[in-house]
Short mmCIF file of C-alpha atoms in Angstrom, two decimals:
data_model
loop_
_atom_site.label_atom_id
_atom_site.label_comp_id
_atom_site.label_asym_id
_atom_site.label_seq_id
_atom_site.Cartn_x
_atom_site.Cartn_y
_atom_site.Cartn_z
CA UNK A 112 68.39 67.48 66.05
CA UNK A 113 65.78 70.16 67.28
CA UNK A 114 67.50 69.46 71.08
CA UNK A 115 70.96 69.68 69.48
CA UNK A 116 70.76 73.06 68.15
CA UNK A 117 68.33 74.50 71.30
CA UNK A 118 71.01 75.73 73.42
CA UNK A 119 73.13 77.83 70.79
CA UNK A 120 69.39 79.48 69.85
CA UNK A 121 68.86 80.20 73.23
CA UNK A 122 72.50 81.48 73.99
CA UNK A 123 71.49 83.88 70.48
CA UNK A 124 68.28 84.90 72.38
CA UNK A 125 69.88 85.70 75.83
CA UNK A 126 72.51 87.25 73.79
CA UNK A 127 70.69 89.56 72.07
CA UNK A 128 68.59 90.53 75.57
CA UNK A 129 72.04 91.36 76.83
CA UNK A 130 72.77 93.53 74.38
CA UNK A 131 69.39 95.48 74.20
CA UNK A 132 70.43 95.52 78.59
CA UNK A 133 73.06 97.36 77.37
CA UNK A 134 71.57 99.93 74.99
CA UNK A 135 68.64 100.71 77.77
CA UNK A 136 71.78 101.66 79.96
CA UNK A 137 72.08 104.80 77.40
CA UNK A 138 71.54 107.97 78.72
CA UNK A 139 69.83 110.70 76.19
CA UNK A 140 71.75 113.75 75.14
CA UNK A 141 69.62 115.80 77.74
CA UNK A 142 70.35 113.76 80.60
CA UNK A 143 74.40 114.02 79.78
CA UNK A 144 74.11 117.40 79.14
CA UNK A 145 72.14 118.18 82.40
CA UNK A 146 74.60 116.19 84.59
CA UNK A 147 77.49 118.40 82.59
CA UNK A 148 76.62 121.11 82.99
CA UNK A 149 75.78 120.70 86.81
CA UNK A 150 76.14 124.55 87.84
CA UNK A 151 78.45 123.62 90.97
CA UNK A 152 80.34 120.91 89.95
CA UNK A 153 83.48 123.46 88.71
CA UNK A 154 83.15 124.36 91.85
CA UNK A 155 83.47 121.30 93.78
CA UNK A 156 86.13 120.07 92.02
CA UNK A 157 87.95 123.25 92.79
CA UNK A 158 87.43 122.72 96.80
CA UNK A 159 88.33 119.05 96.33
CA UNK A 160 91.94 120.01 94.75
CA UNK A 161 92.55 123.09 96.58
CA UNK A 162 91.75 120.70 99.74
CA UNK A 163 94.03 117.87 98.19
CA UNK A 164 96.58 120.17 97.82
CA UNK A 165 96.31 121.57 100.98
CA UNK A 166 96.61 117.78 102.21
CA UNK A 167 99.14 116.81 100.20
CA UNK A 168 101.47 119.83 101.63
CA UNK A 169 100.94 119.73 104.93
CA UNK A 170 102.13 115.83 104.38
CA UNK A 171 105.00 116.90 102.69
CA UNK A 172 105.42 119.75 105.47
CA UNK A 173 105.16 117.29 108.53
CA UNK A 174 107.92 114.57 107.18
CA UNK A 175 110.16 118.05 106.58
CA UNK A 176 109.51 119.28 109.77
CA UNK A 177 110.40 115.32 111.15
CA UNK A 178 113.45 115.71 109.19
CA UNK A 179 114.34 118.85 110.92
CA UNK A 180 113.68 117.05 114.18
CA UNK A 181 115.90 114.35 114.01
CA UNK A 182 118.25 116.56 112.31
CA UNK A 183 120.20 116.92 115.39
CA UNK A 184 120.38 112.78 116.51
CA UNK A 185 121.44 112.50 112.58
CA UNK A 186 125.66 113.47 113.63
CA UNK A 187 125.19 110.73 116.56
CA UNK A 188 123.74 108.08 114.86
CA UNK A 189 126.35 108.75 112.06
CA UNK A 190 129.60 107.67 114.71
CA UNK A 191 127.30 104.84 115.64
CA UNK A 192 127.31 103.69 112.50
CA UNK A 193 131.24 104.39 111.96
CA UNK A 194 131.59 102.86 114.96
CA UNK A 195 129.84 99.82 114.00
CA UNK A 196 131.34 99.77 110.89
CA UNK A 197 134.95 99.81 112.26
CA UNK A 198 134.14 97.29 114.83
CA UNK A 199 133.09 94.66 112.19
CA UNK A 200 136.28 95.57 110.38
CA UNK A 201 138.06 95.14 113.27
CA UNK A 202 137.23 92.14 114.74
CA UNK A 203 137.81 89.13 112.07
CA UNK A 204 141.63 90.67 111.26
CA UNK A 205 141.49 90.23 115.46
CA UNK A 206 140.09 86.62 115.52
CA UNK A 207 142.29 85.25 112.86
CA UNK A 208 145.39 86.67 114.81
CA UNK A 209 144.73 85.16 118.16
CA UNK A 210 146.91 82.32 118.54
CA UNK A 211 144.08 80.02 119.42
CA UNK A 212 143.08 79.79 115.88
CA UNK A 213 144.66 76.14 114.98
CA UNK A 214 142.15 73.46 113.61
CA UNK A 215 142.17 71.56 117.04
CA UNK A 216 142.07 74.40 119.43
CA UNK A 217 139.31 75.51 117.28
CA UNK A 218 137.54 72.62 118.27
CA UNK A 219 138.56 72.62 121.80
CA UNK A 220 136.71 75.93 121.13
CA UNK A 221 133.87 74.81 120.09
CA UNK A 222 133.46 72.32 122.60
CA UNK A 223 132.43 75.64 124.45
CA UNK A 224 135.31 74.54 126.66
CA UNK A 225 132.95 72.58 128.78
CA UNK A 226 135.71 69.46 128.26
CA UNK A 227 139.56 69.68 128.08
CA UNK A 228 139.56 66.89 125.38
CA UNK A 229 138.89 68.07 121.28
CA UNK A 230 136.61 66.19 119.37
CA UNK A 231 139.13 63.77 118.20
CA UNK A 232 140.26 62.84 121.63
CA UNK A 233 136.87 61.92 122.43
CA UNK A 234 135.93 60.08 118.53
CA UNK A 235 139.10 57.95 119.46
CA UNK A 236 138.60 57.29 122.95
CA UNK A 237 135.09 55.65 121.79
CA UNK A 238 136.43 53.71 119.61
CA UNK A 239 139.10 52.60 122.18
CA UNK A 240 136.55 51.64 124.57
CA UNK A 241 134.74 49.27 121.80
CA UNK A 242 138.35 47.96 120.52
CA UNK A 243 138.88 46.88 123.91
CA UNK A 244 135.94 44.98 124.63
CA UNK A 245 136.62 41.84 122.24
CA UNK A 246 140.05 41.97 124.19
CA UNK A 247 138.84 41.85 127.50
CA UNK A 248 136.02 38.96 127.02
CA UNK A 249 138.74 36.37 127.17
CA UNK A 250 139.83 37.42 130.83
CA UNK A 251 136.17 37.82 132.06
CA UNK A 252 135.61 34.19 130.72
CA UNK A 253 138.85 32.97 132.78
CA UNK A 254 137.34 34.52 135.83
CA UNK A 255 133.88 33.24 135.30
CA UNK A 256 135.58 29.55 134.83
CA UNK B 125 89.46 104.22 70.15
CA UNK B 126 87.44 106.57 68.02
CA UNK B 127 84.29 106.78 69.63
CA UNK B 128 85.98 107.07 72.76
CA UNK B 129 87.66 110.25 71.99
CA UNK B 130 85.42 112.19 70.40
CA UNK B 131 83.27 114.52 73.00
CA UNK B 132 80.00 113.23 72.82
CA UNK B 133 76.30 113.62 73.92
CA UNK B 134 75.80 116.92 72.03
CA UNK B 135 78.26 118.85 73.82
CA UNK B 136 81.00 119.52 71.33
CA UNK B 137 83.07 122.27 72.49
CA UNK B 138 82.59 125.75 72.38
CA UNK B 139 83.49 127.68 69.06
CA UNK B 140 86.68 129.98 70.41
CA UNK B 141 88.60 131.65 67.55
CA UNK B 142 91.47 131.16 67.82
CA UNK B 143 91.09 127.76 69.18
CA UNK B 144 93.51 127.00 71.30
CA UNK B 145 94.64 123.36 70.90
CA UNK B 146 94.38 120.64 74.39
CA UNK B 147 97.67 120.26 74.85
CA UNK B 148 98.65 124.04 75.02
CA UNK B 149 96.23 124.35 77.92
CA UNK B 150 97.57 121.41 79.83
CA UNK B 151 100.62 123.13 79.51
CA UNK B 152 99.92 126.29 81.15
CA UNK B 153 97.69 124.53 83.62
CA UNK B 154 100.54 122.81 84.75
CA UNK B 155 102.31 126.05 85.24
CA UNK B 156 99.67 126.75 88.19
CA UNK B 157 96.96 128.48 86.23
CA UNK B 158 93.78 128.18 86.86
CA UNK B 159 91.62 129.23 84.13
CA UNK B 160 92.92 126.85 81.12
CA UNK B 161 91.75 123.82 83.70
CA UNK B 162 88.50 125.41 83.48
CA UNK B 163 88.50 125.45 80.16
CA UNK B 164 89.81 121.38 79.66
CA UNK B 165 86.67 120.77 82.38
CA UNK B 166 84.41 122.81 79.84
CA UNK B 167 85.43 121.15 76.59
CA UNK B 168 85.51 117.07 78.04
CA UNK B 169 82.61 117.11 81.03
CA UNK B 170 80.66 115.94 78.10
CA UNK B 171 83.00 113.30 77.18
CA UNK B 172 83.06 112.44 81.09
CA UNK B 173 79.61 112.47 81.82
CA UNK B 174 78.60 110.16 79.03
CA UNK B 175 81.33 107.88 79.88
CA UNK B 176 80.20 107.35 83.60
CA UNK B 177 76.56 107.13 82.13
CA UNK B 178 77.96 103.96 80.64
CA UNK B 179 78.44 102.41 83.82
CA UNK B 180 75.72 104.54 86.44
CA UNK B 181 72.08 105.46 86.16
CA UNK B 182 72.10 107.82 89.16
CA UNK B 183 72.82 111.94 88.01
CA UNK B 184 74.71 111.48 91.85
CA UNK B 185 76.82 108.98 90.81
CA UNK B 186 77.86 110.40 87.11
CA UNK B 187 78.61 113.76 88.81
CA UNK B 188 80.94 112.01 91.40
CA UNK B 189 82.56 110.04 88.79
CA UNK B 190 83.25 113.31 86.97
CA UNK B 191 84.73 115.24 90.06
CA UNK B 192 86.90 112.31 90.60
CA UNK B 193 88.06 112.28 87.03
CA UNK B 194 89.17 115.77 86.93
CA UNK B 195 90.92 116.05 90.49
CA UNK B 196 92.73 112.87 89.03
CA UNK B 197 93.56 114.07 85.76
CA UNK B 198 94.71 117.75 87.39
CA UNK B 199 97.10 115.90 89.68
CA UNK B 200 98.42 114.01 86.50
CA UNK B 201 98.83 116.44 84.14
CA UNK B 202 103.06 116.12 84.91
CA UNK B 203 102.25 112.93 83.23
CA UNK B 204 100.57 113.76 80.05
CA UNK B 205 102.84 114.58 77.27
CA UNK B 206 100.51 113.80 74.22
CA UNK B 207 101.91 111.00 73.60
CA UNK B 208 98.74 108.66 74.70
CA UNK B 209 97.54 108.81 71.38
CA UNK B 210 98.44 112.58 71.13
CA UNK B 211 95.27 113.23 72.12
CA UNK B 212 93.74 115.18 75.86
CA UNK B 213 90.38 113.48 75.27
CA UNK B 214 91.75 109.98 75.18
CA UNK B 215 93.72 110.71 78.45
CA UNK B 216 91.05 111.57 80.31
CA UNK B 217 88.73 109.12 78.77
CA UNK B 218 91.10 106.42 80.03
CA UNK B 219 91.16 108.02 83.74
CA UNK B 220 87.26 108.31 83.55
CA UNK B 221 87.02 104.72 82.90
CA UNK B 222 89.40 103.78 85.65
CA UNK B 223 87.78 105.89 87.63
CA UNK B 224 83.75 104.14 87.19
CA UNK B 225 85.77 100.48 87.39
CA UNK B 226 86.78 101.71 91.06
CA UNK B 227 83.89 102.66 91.86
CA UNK B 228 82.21 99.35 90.50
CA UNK B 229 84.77 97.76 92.56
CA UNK B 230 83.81 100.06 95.82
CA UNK B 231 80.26 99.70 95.08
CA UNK B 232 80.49 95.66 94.71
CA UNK B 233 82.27 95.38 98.33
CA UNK B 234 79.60 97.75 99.73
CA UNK B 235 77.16 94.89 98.40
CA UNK B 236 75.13 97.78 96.60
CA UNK B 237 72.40 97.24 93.52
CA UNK B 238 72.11 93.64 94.33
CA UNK B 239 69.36 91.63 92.42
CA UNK B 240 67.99 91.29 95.25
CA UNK B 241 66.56 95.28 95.32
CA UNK B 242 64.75 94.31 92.18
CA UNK B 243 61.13 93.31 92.41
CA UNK B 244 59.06 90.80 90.64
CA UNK B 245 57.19 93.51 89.45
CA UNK B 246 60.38 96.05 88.28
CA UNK B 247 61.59 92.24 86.42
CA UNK B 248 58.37 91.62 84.63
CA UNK B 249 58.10 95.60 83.66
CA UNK B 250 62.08 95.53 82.48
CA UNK B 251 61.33 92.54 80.13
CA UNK B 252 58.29 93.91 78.61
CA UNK B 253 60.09 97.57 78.09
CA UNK B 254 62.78 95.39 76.56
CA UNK B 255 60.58 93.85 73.55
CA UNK B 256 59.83 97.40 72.24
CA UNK B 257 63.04 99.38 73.53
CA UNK B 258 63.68 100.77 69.61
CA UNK B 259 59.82 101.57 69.54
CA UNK B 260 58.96 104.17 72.46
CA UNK B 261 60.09 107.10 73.02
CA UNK B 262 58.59 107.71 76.06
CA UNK B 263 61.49 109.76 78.31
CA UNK B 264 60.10 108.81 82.09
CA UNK B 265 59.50 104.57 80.68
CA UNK B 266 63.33 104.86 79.31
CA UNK B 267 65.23 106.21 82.48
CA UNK B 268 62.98 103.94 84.61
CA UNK B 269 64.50 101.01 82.06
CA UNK B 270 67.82 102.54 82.40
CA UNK B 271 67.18 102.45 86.23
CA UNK B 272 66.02 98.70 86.62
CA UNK B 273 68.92 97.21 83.53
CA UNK B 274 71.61 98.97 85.96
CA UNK B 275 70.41 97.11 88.80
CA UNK B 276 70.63 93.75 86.96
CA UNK B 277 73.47 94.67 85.65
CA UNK B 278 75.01 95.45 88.75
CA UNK B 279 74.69 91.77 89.58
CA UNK B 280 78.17 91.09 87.40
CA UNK B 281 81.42 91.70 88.42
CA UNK B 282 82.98 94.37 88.08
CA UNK B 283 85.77 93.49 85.32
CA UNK B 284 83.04 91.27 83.32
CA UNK B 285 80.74 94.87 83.08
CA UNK B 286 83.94 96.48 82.58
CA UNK B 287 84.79 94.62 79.55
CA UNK B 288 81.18 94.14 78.30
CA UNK B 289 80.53 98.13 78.21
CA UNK B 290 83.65 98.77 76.33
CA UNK B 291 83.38 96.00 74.11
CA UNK B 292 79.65 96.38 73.28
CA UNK B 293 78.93 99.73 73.90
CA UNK B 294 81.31 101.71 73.29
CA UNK B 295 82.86 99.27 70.54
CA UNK B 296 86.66 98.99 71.61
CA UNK B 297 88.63 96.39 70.14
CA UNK B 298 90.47 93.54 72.46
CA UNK B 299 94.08 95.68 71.94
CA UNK B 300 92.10 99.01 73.07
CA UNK B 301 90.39 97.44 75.97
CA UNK B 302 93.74 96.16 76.38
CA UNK B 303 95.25 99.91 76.92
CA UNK B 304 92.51 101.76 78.69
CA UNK B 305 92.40 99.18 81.52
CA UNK B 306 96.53 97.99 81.14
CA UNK B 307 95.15 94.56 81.12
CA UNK B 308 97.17 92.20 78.21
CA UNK B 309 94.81 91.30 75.08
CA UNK B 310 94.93 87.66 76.47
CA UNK B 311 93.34 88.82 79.62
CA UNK B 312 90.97 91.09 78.18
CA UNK B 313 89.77 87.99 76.13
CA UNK B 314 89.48 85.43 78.34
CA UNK B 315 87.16 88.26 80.66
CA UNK B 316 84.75 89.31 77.64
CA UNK B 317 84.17 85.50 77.02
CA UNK B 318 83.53 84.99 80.97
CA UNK B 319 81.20 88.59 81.00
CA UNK B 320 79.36 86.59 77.84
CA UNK B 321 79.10 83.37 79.66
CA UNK B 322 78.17 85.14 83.04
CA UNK B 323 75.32 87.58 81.95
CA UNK B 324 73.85 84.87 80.21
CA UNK B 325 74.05 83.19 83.40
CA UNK B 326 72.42 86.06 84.79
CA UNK B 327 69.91 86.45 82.17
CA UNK B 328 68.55 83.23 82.33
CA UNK B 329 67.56 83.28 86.04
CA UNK B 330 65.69 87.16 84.93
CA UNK B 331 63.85 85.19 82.31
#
């Protein structure tokens, strides 16, 4: 029984340490009012935003200033992009009009015309070639006899 | 969030007749001027200071923590429109306790006030200062205390001192907690019962 309850009396004890931790963290009215009332720190808080300010300015001055810059390249790079544009409009209404745009040249195409036979050609000539073996056994048996 | 917003440690704010009220100063700060920020720093350093001497022993460190507060708040003030609260003093309160918990954060990385820096001696002399804390009022014994509990306390993380200060000291509910830090009332749960379970933890190897 007396083991049972021990650890929730301890937890209470180390509880109530942590709390009285706490409390000696408290600083007296003195001590706050000394660190308010810090003669400088106005002051330094002042330099610290004027400087911030200053930083945040000459930030906002240097990406104007980059603006300005590339102010000049912005005309080219805006017919690059028309250019672009128009090319990628351009180019499927071209594809699809090209007269090699049936389903077997297409895969003529896409044989990277490397071979003058499409796909099929090849699919059936395969099958061909195994077709024809049962047939030609026969005649290799009358030779071997 | 009462105790939060009132300006405390004795420095309530100067008697001005007429008064004028938080949020017309934030206004004409935010015009440019320079002199009703002056004023805001006069009325909440208090408020501030007392804050950061939640979470820091050293006068360096509260003073830092109170610079950082106000450059903060004076680059926010587009953002305050009374509505947190209606109130100035909660504002700032909230970006003075943001403000220690990154610096708990910055001090934890930098591996400062580990355990480690306090002696067998500086242990044994906390825990006896401890049994009569209420009792002595002995100024020098107190911020020595103050000194030696920071350093153990420093041994926590960052969010489980976070959430025991405001819980236990300066006696925030869960759905406050929940605000000041933008952490959801699940979260700040589940942290206050891991601060519990951790500075016992910690407590246990003092003792």
């Amino acid at each position: 029984m007396w083991k049972f309850n021990q650890p929730h009396i301890e937890n209470d004890k180390l509880d109530k340490f942590g709390d009285e931790l706490l409390r000696a963290l408290d600083a007296s009215d003195a001590e706050i009012s000394t660190a308010a009332t810090s003669p400088f720190l106005f002051r330094r808080i002042r330099v610290r935003i004027e400087a911030e300010t200053r930083r945040r300015t000459e930030e906002r001055s240097q990406w104007l200033s980059f603006v300005m810059q590339t102010r000049k390249a912005i005309p080219v790079l805006a017919l690059l992009a028309i250019f672009a544009l128009g090319t990628l409009f351009y180019l499927p209404a071209s594809v699809s009009n090209s007269p090699a745009h049936s389903p077997a040249d297409q895969q003529q195409i896409t044989m990277g015309g490397m071979l003058p036979f499409s796909q099929d050609e090849i699919v059936a000539s395969v099958n061909g070639w195994e077709g024809d073996r049962p047939e030609m056994r026969p005649e290799m048996r009358k030779e071997q006899r | 969030m009462a105790e939060i917003t009132e300006p405390g440690g004795g420095l309530e704010p100067q008697a001005e007749a007429p008064r004028i009220s938080d949020n017309e100063l934030v206004a004409a700060a935010r015009a440019g001027d320079e002199v009703p920020f002056s004023q805001l720093f006069e009325r909440h350093r208090g408020l501030v200071s007392r804050l950061a001497y939640r979470f820091f022993s050293r006068r360096e460190q509260v003073e830092e923590i109170s610079q950082e507060s106000f450059i903060k708040a004076y680059f926010a003030l587009g953002d305050y429109h009374g509505e947190y609260e209606n109130s100035f003093a909660a504002w700032l309160a909230r970006i003075a306790v943001r403000s220690c918990y990154d610096e708990l954060r910055r001090n934890k990385r930098r591996g400062e006030s580990n355990i480690g820096d306090l002696s067998e001696e500086e242990a044994a002399y906390l825990h006896e200062r401890m049994r009569d804390l209420g009792t002595s009022g002995n100024v020098e014994g107190n911020a020595i205390s103050r000194d030696l509990a920071g350093k153990l306390l420093a041994k926590l993380r960052p969010d489980d001192r976070m959430v025991l200060t405001l819980l236990k000291q300066e006696e925030l509910s869960i759905a406050e907690i929940a605000g000041v830090m933008g952490w959801t009332p699940a979260k700040v749960k589940m942290r206050s019962h891991r601060a519990q379970h951790g500075l016992r933890k910690l407590l246990k190897k003092f003792i």
